[in-house]
Amino acid sequence: QVQLVESGGGLVQAGGSLRLSCAVSGRTFSYYVMGWFRQAPGKEREFVAAIRWSSDTTIYADSVKGRFTISRVYSQNTVYLQMNSLKPEDTAVYYCAQGTHYSSSGNDYGYWGQGTQVTVST
């Protein structure tokens, strides 16, 4: 079973930056996809970004393009989400996920972390 543990969330002022980390443990494969999703109170979980583990190709939600960067360090089994120019609407619990398809759909991800809270003040 794959285990994902997020860290790096916190409280930040609008315009600031945070870097989230997702540590992957257990059996994993190079052709899997890693993604970041977020969920605000009372709202459905939404896609943020995804990366092909082996090829390093990425996709982003329109709402975060140019502000967020997803990356991975293959040798450390770690995926990152660098978040710059944060806005109050970025406030949510952020989840790391692993799937087998390069996709923005949560249905294509079978393993999820516990989430880390990101709060952006006005």
PDB file of N, CA, C and O in Angstrom, residues 14-87:
ATOM      1  N   ALA A  14      -1.862  37.255   2.142  1.00  0.00           N
ATOM      2  CA  ALA A  14      -2.041  37.329   0.695  1.00  0.00           C
ATOM      3  C   ALA A  14      -0.798  37.905   0.027  1.00  0.00           C
ATOM      4  O   ALA A  14      -0.232  38.895   0.492  1.00  0.00           O
ATOM      5  N   GLY A  15      -0.393  37.275  -1.067  1.00  0.00           N
ATOM      6  CA  GLY A  15       0.818  37.665  -1.762  1.00  0.00           C
ATOM      7  C   GLY A  15       2.047  36.895  -1.337  1.00  0.00           C
ATOM      8  O   GLY A  15       3.080  36.973  -2.010  1.00  0.00           O
ATOM      9  N   GLY A  16       1.938  36.143  -0.259  1.00  0.00           N
ATOM     10  CA  GLY A  16       3.054  35.375   0.243  1.00  0.00           C
ATOM     11  C   GLY A  16       3.185  34.025  -0.431  1.00  0.00           C
ATOM     12  O   GLY A  16       2.483  33.706  -1.393  1.00  0.00           O
ATOM     13  N   SER A  17       4.092  33.207   0.108  1.00  0.00           N
ATOM     14  CA  SER A  17       4.408  31.916  -0.492  1.00  0.00           C
ATOM     15  C   SER A  17       4.451  30.815   0.553  1.00  0.00           C
ATOM     16  O   SER A  17       4.745  31.058   1.729  1.00  0.00           O
ATOM     17  N   LEU A  18       4.158  29.608   0.112  1.00  0.00           N
ATOM     18  CA  LEU A  18       4.311  28.401   0.906  1.00  0.00           C
ATOM     19  C   LEU A  18       4.807  27.293  -0.003  1.00  0.00           C
ATOM     20  O   LEU A  18       4.538  27.303  -1.211  1.00  0.00           O
ATOM     21  N   ARG A  19       5.505  26.335   0.584  1.00  0.00           N
ATOM     22  CA  ARG A  19       5.977  25.166  -0.144  1.00  0.00           C
ATOM     23  C   ARG A  19       5.469  23.918   0.565  1.00  0.00           C
ATOM     24  O   ARG A  19       5.847  23.653   1.711  1.00  0.00           O
ATOM     25  N   LEU A  20       4.621  23.169  -0.108  1.00  0.00           N
ATOM     26  CA  LEU A  20       4.090  21.935   0.430  1.00  0.00           C
ATOM     27  C   LEU A  20       4.933  20.755  -0.023  1.00  0.00           C
ATOM     28  O   LEU A  20       5.439  20.738  -1.144  1.00  0.00           O
ATOM     29  N   SER A  21       5.057  19.775   0.854  1.00  0.00           N
ATOM     30  CA  SER A  21       5.792  18.562   0.547  1.00  0.00           C
ATOM     31  C   SER A  21       4.884  17.356   0.705  1.00  0.00           C
ATOM     32  O   SER A  21       3.990  17.342   1.549  1.00  0.00           O
ATOM     33  N   CYS A  22       5.127  16.345  -0.089  1.00  0.00           N
ATOM     34  CA  CYS A  22       4.414  15.084   0.003  1.00  0.00           C
ATOM     35  C   CYS A  22       5.430  13.960  -0.042  1.00  0.00           C
ATOM     36  O   CYS A  22       6.064  13.735  -1.082  1.00  0.00           O
ATOM     37  N   ALA A  23       5.583  13.276   1.070  1.00  0.00           N
ATOM     38  CA  ALA A  23       6.504  12.155   1.157  1.00  0.00           C
ATOM     39  C   ALA A  23       5.771  10.866   0.809  1.00  0.00           C
ATOM     40  O   ALA A  23       4.731  10.564   1.392  1.00  0.00           O
ATOM     41  N   VAL A  24       6.314  10.126  -0.132  1.00  0.00           N
ATOM     42  CA  VAL A  24       5.708   8.885  -0.613  1.00  0.00           C
ATOM     43  C   VAL A  24       6.470   7.705  -0.043  1.00  0.00           C
ATOM     44  O   VAL A  24       7.692   7.628  -0.167  1.00  0.00           O
ATOM     45  N   SER A  25       5.755   6.780   0.565  1.00  0.00           N
ATOM     46  CA  SER A  25       6.368   5.568   1.089  1.00  0.00           C
ATOM     47  C   SER A  25       5.570   4.354   0.641  1.00  0.00           C
ATOM     48  O   SER A  25       4.467   4.475   0.125  1.00  0.00           O
ATOM     49  N   GLY A  26       6.136   3.184   0.857  1.00  0.00           N
ATOM     50  CA  GLY A  26       5.518   1.974   0.361  1.00  0.00           C
ATOM     51  C   GLY A  26       5.890   1.735  -1.098  1.00  0.00           C
ATOM     52  O   GLY A  26       6.698   2.461  -1.676  1.00  0.00           O
ATOM     53  N   ARG A  27       5.291   0.741  -1.677  1.00  0.00           N
ATOM     54  CA  ARG A  27       5.605   0.387  -3.053  1.00  0.00           C
ATOM     55  C   ARG A  27       5.036   1.416  -4.022  1.00  0.00           C
ATOM     56  O   ARG A  27       3.854   1.763  -3.949  1.00  0.00           O
ATOM     57  N   THR A  28       5.882   1.893  -4.917  1.00  0.00           N
ATOM     58  CA  THR A  28       5.461   2.843  -5.930  1.00  0.00           C
ATOM     59  C   THR A  28       6.181   2.532  -7.236  1.00  0.00           C
ATOM     60  O   THR A  28       7.181   1.816  -7.246  1.00  0.00           O
ATOM     61  N   PHE A  29       5.668   3.073  -8.333  1.00  0.00           N
ATOM     62  CA  PHE A  29       6.210   2.790  -9.649  1.00  0.00           C
ATOM     63  C   PHE A  29       6.456   4.088 -10.400  1.00  0.00           C
ATOM     64  O   PHE A  29       5.720   5.067 -10.233  1.00  0.00           O
ATOM     65  N   SER A  30       7.459   4.083 -11.255  1.00  0.00           N
ATOM     66  CA  SER A  30       7.899   5.293 -11.930  1.00  0.00           C
ATOM     67  C   SER A  30       6.867   5.839 -12.910  1.00  0.00           C
ATOM     68  O   SER A  30       6.887   7.037 -13.218  1.00  0.00           O
ATOM     69  N   TYR A  31       5.966   5.009 -13.405  1.00  0.00           N
ATOM     70  CA  TYR A  31       4.984   5.467 -14.373  1.00  0.00           C
ATOM     71  C   TYR A  31       3.722   6.038 -13.725  1.00  0.00           C
ATOM     72  O   TYR A  31       2.816   6.467 -14.419  1.00  0.00           O
ATOM     73  N   TYR A  32       3.667   6.064 -12.397  1.00  0.00           N
ATOM     74  CA  TYR A  32       2.535   6.654 -11.702  1.00  0.00           C
ATOM     75  C   TYR A  32       2.551   8.172 -11.805  1.00  0.00           C
ATOM     76  O   TYR A  32       3.558   8.792 -12.112  1.00  0.00           O
ATOM     77  N   VAL A  33       1.411   8.777 -11.527  1.00  0.00           N
ATOM     78  CA  VAL A  33       1.218  10.212 -11.558  1.00  0.00           C
ATOM     79  C   VAL A  33       0.973  10.719 -10.140  1.00  0.00           C
ATOM     80  O   VAL A  33       0.249  10.093  -9.361  1.00  0.00           O
ATOM     81  N   MET A  34       1.574  11.844  -9.813  1.00  0.00           N
ATOM     82  CA  MET A  34       1.338  12.501  -8.533  1.00  0.00           C
ATOM     83  C   MET A  34       0.545  13.772  -8.759  1.00  0.00           C
ATOM     84  O   MET A  34       0.818  14.521  -9.693  1.00  0.00           O
ATOM     85  N   GLY A  35      -0.426  14.016  -7.891  1.00  0.00           N
ATOM     86  CA  GLY A  35      -1.261  15.194  -8.021  1.00  0.00           C
ATOM     87  C   GLY A  35      -1.487  15.903  -6.703  1.00  0.00           C
ATOM     88  O   GLY A  35      -1.314  15.324  -5.627  1.00  0.00           O
ATOM     89  N   TRP A  36      -1.849  17.165  -6.817  1.00  0.00           N
ATOM     90  CA  TRP A  36      -2.288  17.960  -5.679  1.00  0.00           C
ATOM     91  C   TRP A  36      -3.727  18.400  -5.904  1.00  0.00           C
ATOM     92  O   TRP A  36      -4.075  18.881  -6.988  1.00  0.00           O
ATOM     93  N   PHE A  37      -4.546  18.227  -4.882  1.00  0.00           N
ATOM     94  CA  PHE A  37      -5.927  18.678  -4.873  1.00  0.00           C
ATOM     95  C   PHE A  37      -6.148  19.525  -3.636  1.00  0.00           C
ATOM     96  O   PHE A  37      -5.363  19.485  -2.695  1.00  0.00           O
ATOM     97  N   ARG A  38      -7.234  20.293  -3.629  1.00  0.00           N
ATOM     98  CA  ARG A  38      -7.552  21.091  -2.456  1.00  0.00           C
ATOM     99  C   ARG A  38      -9.053  21.115  -2.238  1.00  0.00           C
ATOM    100  O   ARG A  38      -9.841  20.958  -3.167  1.00  0.00           O
ATOM    101  N   GLN A  39      -9.440  21.332  -0.986  1.00  0.00           N
ATOM    102  CA  GLN A  39     -10.847  21.373  -0.629  1.00  0.00           C
ATOM    103  C   GLN A  39     -11.072  22.439   0.428  1.00  0.00           C
ATOM    104  O   GLN A  39     -10.503  22.376   1.515  1.00  0.00           O
ATOM    105  N   ALA A  40     -11.899  23.414   0.096  1.00  0.00           N
ATOM    106  CA  ALA A  40     -12.283  24.459   1.026  1.00  0.00           C
ATOM    107  C   ALA A  40     -13.541  24.029   1.775  1.00  0.00           C
ATOM    108  O   ALA A  40     -14.303  23.192   1.290  1.00  0.00           O
ATOM    109  N   PRO A  41     -13.787  24.604   2.960  1.00  0.00           N
ATOM    110  CA  PRO A  41     -14.991  24.235   3.718  1.00  0.00           C
ATOM    111  C   PRO A  41     -16.259  24.438   2.904  1.00  0.00           C
ATOM    112  O   PRO A  41     -16.465  25.490   2.302  1.00  0.00           O
ATOM    113  N   GLY A  42     -17.107  23.422   2.884  1.00  0.00           N
ATOM    114  CA  GLY A  42     -18.358  23.496   2.175  1.00  0.00           C
ATOM    115  C   GLY A  42     -18.262  23.356   0.668  1.00  0.00           C
ATOM    116  O   GLY A  42     -19.282  23.469  -0.016  1.00  0.00           O
ATOM    117  N   LYS A  43     -17.076  23.106   0.142  1.00  0.00           N
ATOM    118  CA  LYS A  43     -16.887  22.967  -1.290  1.00  0.00           C
ATOM    119  C   LYS A  43     -16.330  21.592  -1.625  1.00  0.00           C
ATOM    120  O   LYS A  43     -15.777  20.897  -0.771  1.00  0.00           O
ATOM    121  N   GLU A  44     -16.484  21.205  -2.881  1.00  0.00           N
ATOM    122  CA  GLU A  44     -15.949  19.936  -3.341  1.00  0.00           C
ATOM    123  C   GLU A  44     -14.448  20.035  -3.566  1.00  0.00           C
ATOM    124  O   GLU A  44     -13.894  21.106  -3.797  1.00  0.00           O
ATOM    125  N   ARG A  45     -13.801  18.895  -3.502  1.00  0.00           N
ATOM    126  CA  ARG A  45     -12.378  18.847  -3.769  1.00  0.00           C
ATOM    127  C   ARG A  45     -12.105  19.202  -5.231  1.00  0.00           C
ATOM    128  O   ARG A  45     -12.808  18.735  -6.134  1.00  0.00           O
ATOM    129  N   GLU A  46     -11.075  20.026  -5.453  1.00  0.00           N
ATOM    130  CA  GLU A  46     -10.749  20.449  -6.808  1.00  0.00           C
ATOM    131  C   GLU A  46      -9.289  20.179  -7.134  1.00  0.00           C
ATOM    132  O   GLU A  46      -8.419  20.183  -6.266  1.00  0.00           O
ATOM    133  N   PHE A  47      -9.039  19.982  -8.410  1.00  0.00           N
ATOM    134  CA  PHE A  47      -7.702  19.720  -8.906  1.00  0.00           C
ATOM    135  C   PHE A  47      -6.843  20.964  -8.848  1.00  0.00           C
ATOM    136  O   PHE A  47      -7.310  22.071  -9.121  1.00  0.00           O
ATOM    137  N   VAL A  48      -5.571  20.784  -8.506  1.00  0.00           N
ATOM    138  CA  VAL A  48      -4.612  21.876  -8.476  1.00  0.00           C
ATOM    139  C   VAL A  48      -3.509  21.670  -9.512  1.00  0.00           C
ATOM    140  O   VAL A  48      -3.280  22.520 -10.372  1.00  0.00           O
ATOM    141  N   ALA A  49      -2.809  20.539  -9.435  1.00  0.00           N
ATOM    142  CA  ALA A  49      -1.682  20.283 -10.324  1.00  0.00           C
ATOM    143  C   ALA A  49      -1.359  18.805 -10.319  1.00  0.00           C
ATOM    144  O   ALA A  49      -1.689  18.082  -9.376  1.00  0.00           O
ATOM    145  N   ALA A  50      -0.682  18.344 -11.369  1.00  0.00           N
ATOM    146  CA  ALA A  50      -0.259  16.951 -11.452  1.00  0.00           C
ATOM    147  C   ALA A  50       1.058  16.862 -12.198  1.00  0.00           C
ATOM    148  O   ALA A  50       1.384  17.728 -13.021  1.00  0.00           O
ATOM    149  N   ILE A  51       1.791  15.808 -11.918  1.00  0.00           N
ATOM    150  CA  ILE A  51       3.088  15.589 -12.547  1.00  0.00           C
ATOM    151  C   ILE A  51       3.279  14.112 -12.830  1.00  0.00           C
ATOM    152  O   ILE A  51       2.937  13.269 -12.004  1.00  0.00           O
ATOM    153  N   ARG A  52       3.787  13.792 -14.001  1.00  0.00           N
ATOM    154  CA  ARG A  52       4.199  12.431 -14.295  1.00  0.00           C
ATOM    155  C   ARG A  52       5.486  12.143 -13.544  1.00  0.00           C
ATOM    156  O   ARG A  52       6.468  12.870 -13.668  1.00  0.00           O
ATOM    157  N   TRP A  53       5.466  11.074 -12.747  1.00  0.00           N
ATOM    158  CA  TRP A  53       6.577  10.771 -11.878  1.00  0.00           C
ATOM    159  C   TRP A  53       7.880  10.556 -12.634  1.00  0.00           C
ATOM    160  O   TRP A  53       8.938  11.016 -12.198  1.00  0.00           O
ATOM    161  N   SER A  54       7.813   9.897 -13.770  1.00  0.00           N
ATOM    162  CA  SER A  54       9.028   9.554 -14.497  1.00  0.00           C
ATOM    163  C   SER A  54       9.454  10.606 -15.515  1.00  0.00           C
ATOM    164  O   SER A  54      10.653  10.838 -15.694  1.00  0.00           O
ATOM    165  N   SER A  55       8.510  11.247 -16.179  1.00  0.00           N
ATOM    166  CA  SER A  55       8.833  12.185 -17.248  1.00  0.00           C
ATOM    167  C   SER A  55       8.910  13.641 -16.804  1.00  0.00           C
ATOM    168  O   SER A  55       9.433  14.476 -17.543  1.00  0.00           O
ATOM    169  N   ASP A  56       8.354  13.973 -15.648  1.00  0.00           N
ATOM    170  CA  ASP A  56       8.392  15.323 -15.095  1.00  0.00           C
ATOM    171  C   ASP A  56       7.480  16.298 -15.846  1.00  0.00           C
ATOM    172  O   ASP A  56       7.585  17.509 -15.654  1.00  0.00           O
ATOM    173  N   THR A  57       6.591  15.806 -16.690  1.00  0.00           N
ATOM    174  CA  THR A  57       5.631  16.679 -17.352  1.00  0.00           C
ATOM    175  C   THR A  57       4.525  17.052 -16.374  1.00  0.00           C
ATOM    176  O   THR A  57       4.163  16.266 -15.496  1.00  0.00           O
ATOM    177  N   THR A  58       3.959  18.254 -16.539  1.00  0.00           N
ATOM    178  CA  THR A  58       3.028  18.795 -15.556  1.00  0.00           C
ATOM    179  C   THR A  58       1.780  19.372 -16.200  1.00  0.00           C
ATOM    180  O   THR A  58       1.781  19.765 -17.371  1.00  0.00           O
ATOM    181  N   ILE A  59       0.705  19.428 -15.415  1.00  0.00           N
ATOM    182  CA  ILE A  59      -0.511  20.128 -15.784  1.00  0.00           C
ATOM    183  C   ILE A  59      -0.985  20.911 -14.564  1.00  0.00           C
ATOM    184  O   ILE A  59      -0.735  20.512 -13.425  1.00  0.00           O
ATOM    185  N   TYR A  60      -1.703  22.014 -14.818  1.00  0.00           N
ATOM    186  CA  TYR A  60      -2.163  22.880 -13.748  1.00  0.00           C
ATOM    187  C   TYR A  60      -3.599  23.309 -13.978  1.00  0.00           C
ATOM    188  O   TYR A  60      -4.047  23.455 -15.119  1.00  0.00           O
ATOM    189  N   ALA A  61      -4.307  23.536 -12.880  1.00  0.00           N
ATOM    190  CA  ALA A  61      -5.596  24.189 -12.969  1.00  0.00           C
ATOM    191  C   ALA A  61      -5.396  25.632 -13.419  1.00  0.00           C
ATOM    192  O   ALA A  61      -4.392  26.269 -13.084  1.00  0.00           O
ATOM    193  N   ASP A  62      -6.355  26.156 -14.177  1.00  0.00           N
ATOM    194  CA  ASP A  62      -6.234  27.525 -14.667  1.00  0.00           C
ATOM    195  C   ASP A  62      -6.075  28.531 -13.527  1.00  0.00           C
ATOM    196  O   ASP A  62      -5.390  29.548 -13.676  1.00  0.00           O
ATOM    197  N   SER A  63      -6.678  28.246 -12.393  1.00  0.00           N
ATOM    198  CA  SER A  63      -6.662  29.174 -11.282  1.00  0.00           C
ATOM    199  C   SER A  63      -5.289  29.340 -10.638  1.00  0.00           C
ATOM    200  O   SER A  63      -5.065  30.312  -9.911  1.00  0.00           O
ATOM    201  N   VAL A  64      -4.373  28.408 -10.893  1.00  0.00           N
ATOM    202  CA  VAL A  64      -3.057  28.469 -10.257  1.00  0.00           C
ATOM    203  C   VAL A  64      -1.919  28.596 -11.255  1.00  0.00           C
ATOM    204  O   VAL A  64      -0.758  28.727 -10.839  1.00  0.00           O
ATOM    205  N   LYS A  65      -2.201  28.579 -12.540  1.00  0.00           N
ATOM    206  CA  LYS A  65      -1.147  28.693 -13.546  1.00  0.00           C
ATOM    207  C   LYS A  65      -0.367  29.991 -13.369  1.00  0.00           C
ATOM    208  O   LYS A  65      -0.942  31.055 -13.190  1.00  0.00           O
ATOM    209  N   GLY A  66       0.946  29.872 -13.413  1.00  0.00           N
ATOM    210  CA  GLY A  66       1.807  31.026 -13.238  1.00  0.00           C
ATOM    211  C   GLY A  66       2.115  31.355 -11.800  1.00  0.00           C
ATOM    212  O   GLY A  66       3.003  32.174 -11.539  1.00  0.00           O
ATOM    213  N   ARG A  67       1.396  30.741 -10.858  1.00  0.00           N
ATOM    214  CA  ARG A  67       1.623  30.998  -9.441  1.00  0.00           C
ATOM    215  C   ARG A  67       2.154  29.774  -8.702  1.00  0.00           C
ATOM    216  O   ARG A  67       2.976  29.908  -7.795  1.00  0.00           O
ATOM    217  N   PHE A  68       1.670  28.601  -9.072  1.00  0.00           N
ATOM    218  CA  PHE A  68       2.060  27.360  -8.404  1.00  0.00           C
ATOM    219  C   PHE A  68       2.967  26.541  -9.313  1.00  0.00           C
ATOM    220  O   PHE A  68       2.825  26.566 -10.541  1.00  0.00           O
ATOM    221  N   THR A  69       3.866  25.791  -8.702  1.00  0.00           N
ATOM    222  CA  THR A  69       4.746  24.893  -9.438  1.00  0.00           C
ATOM    223  C   THR A  69       4.804  23.549  -8.733  1.00  0.00           C
ATOM    224  O   THR A  69       5.133  23.483  -7.547  1.00  0.00           O
ATOM    225  N   ILE A  70       4.485  22.487  -9.455  1.00  0.00           N
ATOM    226  CA  ILE A  70       4.612  21.142  -8.922  1.00  0.00           C
ATOM    227  C   ILE A  70       5.931  20.549  -9.409  1.00  0.00           C
ATOM    228  O   ILE A  70       6.325  20.754 -10.557  1.00  0.00           O
ATOM    229  N   SER A  71       6.605  19.842  -8.538  1.00  0.00           N
ATOM    230  CA  SER A  71       7.875  19.226  -8.895  1.00  0.00           C
ATOM    231  C   SER A  71       8.066  17.967  -8.067  1.00  0.00           C
ATOM    232  O   SER A  71       7.326  17.716  -7.107  1.00  0.00           O
ATOM    233  N   ARG A  72       9.051  17.178  -8.447  1.00  0.00           N
ATOM    234  CA  ARG A  72       9.345  15.987  -7.672  1.00  0.00           C
ATOM    235  C   ARG A  72      10.844  15.734  -7.635  1.00  0.00           C
ATOM    236  O   ARG A  72      11.574  16.122  -8.554  1.00  0.00           O
ATOM    237  N   VAL A  73      11.286  15.122  -6.565  1.00  0.00           N
ATOM    238  CA  VAL A  73      12.653  14.642  -6.434  1.00  0.00           C
ATOM    239  C   VAL A  73      12.562  13.127  -6.414  1.00  0.00           C
ATOM    240  O   VAL A  73      12.200  12.529  -5.400  1.00  0.00           O
ATOM    241  N   TYR A  74      12.886  12.537  -7.536  1.00  0.00           N
ATOM    242  CA  TYR A  74      12.681  11.104  -7.715  1.00  0.00           C
ATOM    243  C   TYR A  74      13.430  10.287  -6.665  1.00  0.00           C
ATOM    244  O   TYR A  74      12.875   9.347  -6.088  1.00  0.00           O
ATOM    245  N   SER A  75      14.676  10.639  -6.408  1.00  0.00           N
ATOM    246  CA  SER A  75      15.509   9.865  -5.493  1.00  0.00           C
ATOM    247  C   SER A  75      15.013   9.932  -4.054  1.00  0.00           C
ATOM    248  O   SER A  75      15.348   9.064  -3.252  1.00  0.00           O
ATOM    249  N   GLN A  76      14.227  10.932  -3.714  1.00  0.00           N
ATOM    250  CA  GLN A  76      13.716  11.109  -2.355  1.00  0.00           C
ATOM    251  C   GLN A  76      12.249  10.726  -2.218  1.00  0.00           C
ATOM    252  O   GLN A  76      11.685  10.855  -1.126  1.00  0.00           O
ATOM    253  N   ASN A  77      11.636  10.274  -3.305  1.00  0.00           N
ATOM    254  CA  ASN A  77      10.218   9.920  -3.291  1.00  0.00           C
ATOM    255  C   ASN A  77       9.368  11.048  -2.701  1.00  0.00           C
ATOM    256  O   ASN A  77       8.509  10.820  -1.841  1.00  0.00           O
ATOM    257  N   THR A  78       9.605  12.245  -3.189  1.00  0.00           N
ATOM    258  CA  THR A  78       8.937  13.420  -2.659  1.00  0.00           C
ATOM    259  C   THR A  78       8.426  14.295  -3.790  1.00  0.00           C
ATOM    260  O   THR A  78       9.132  14.517  -4.775  1.00  0.00           O
ATOM    261  N   VAL A  79       7.207  14.786  -3.643  1.00  0.00           N
ATOM    262  CA  VAL A  79       6.635  15.735  -4.586  1.00  0.00           C
ATOM    263  C   VAL A  79       6.357  17.036  -3.845  1.00  0.00           C
ATOM    264  O   VAL A  79       5.967  17.019  -2.668  1.00  0.00           O
ATOM    265  N   TYR A  80       6.561  18.163  -4.521  1.00  0.00           N
ATOM    266  CA  TYR A  80       6.412  19.467  -3.911  1.00  0.00           C
ATOM    267  C   TYR A  80       5.375  20.296  -4.653  1.00  0.00           C
ATOM    268  O   TYR A  80       5.125  20.102  -5.842  1.00  0.00           O
ATOM    269  N   LEU A  81       4.794  21.229  -3.928  1.00  0.00           N
ATOM    270  CA  LEU A  81       3.943  22.245  -4.532  1.00  0.00           C
ATOM    271  C   LEU A  81       4.407  23.596  -4.010  1.00  0.00           C
ATOM    272  O   LEU A  81       4.156  23.936  -2.852  1.00  0.00           O
ATOM    273  N   GLN A  82       5.100  24.339  -4.862  1.00  0.00           N
ATOM    274  CA  GLN A  82       5.520  25.685  -4.525  1.00  0.00           C
ATOM    275  C   GLN A  82       4.395  26.646  -4.880  1.00  0.00           C
ATOM    276  O   GLN A  82       3.983  26.722  -6.035  1.00  0.00           O
ATOM    277  N   MET A  83       3.898  27.371  -3.893  1.00  0.00           N
ATOM    278  CA  MET A  83       2.762  28.257  -4.069  1.00  0.00           C
ATOM    279  C   MET A  83       3.219  29.692  -3.840  1.00  0.00           C
ATOM    280  O   MET A  83       3.616  30.056  -2.733  1.00  0.00           O
ATOM    281  N   ASN A  84       3.162  30.491  -4.879  1.00  0.00           N
ATOM    282  CA  ASN A  84       3.536  31.896  -4.818  1.00  0.00           C
ATOM    283  C   ASN A  84       2.324  32.773  -5.094  1.00  0.00           C
ATOM    284  O   ASN A  84       1.320  32.322  -5.631  1.00  0.00           O
ATOM    285  N   SER A  85       2.443  34.038  -4.730  1.00  0.00           N
ATOM    286  CA  SER A  85       1.361  35.010  -4.953  1.00  0.00           C
ATOM    287  C   SER A  85       0.028  34.480  -4.457  1.00  0.00           C
ATOM    288  O   SER A  85      -0.987  34.534  -5.147  1.00  0.00           O
ATOM    289  N   LEU A  86       0.022  33.975  -3.247  1.00  0.00           N
ATOM    290  CA  LEU A  86      -1.171  33.342  -2.699  1.00  0.00           C
ATOM    291  C   LEU A  86      -2.312  34.336  -2.519  1.00  0.00           C
ATOM    292  O   LEU A  86      -2.091  35.496  -2.170  1.00  0.00           O
ATOM    293  N   LYS A  87      -3.514  33.844  -2.758  1.00  0.00           N
ATOM    294  CA  LYS A  87      -4.728  34.624  -2.642  1.00  0.00           C
ATOM    295  C   LYS A  87      -5.627  34.016  -1.568  1.00  0.00           C
ATOM    296  O   LYS A  87      -5.534  32.824  -1.290  1.00  0.00           O
TER     297      LYS A  87
END
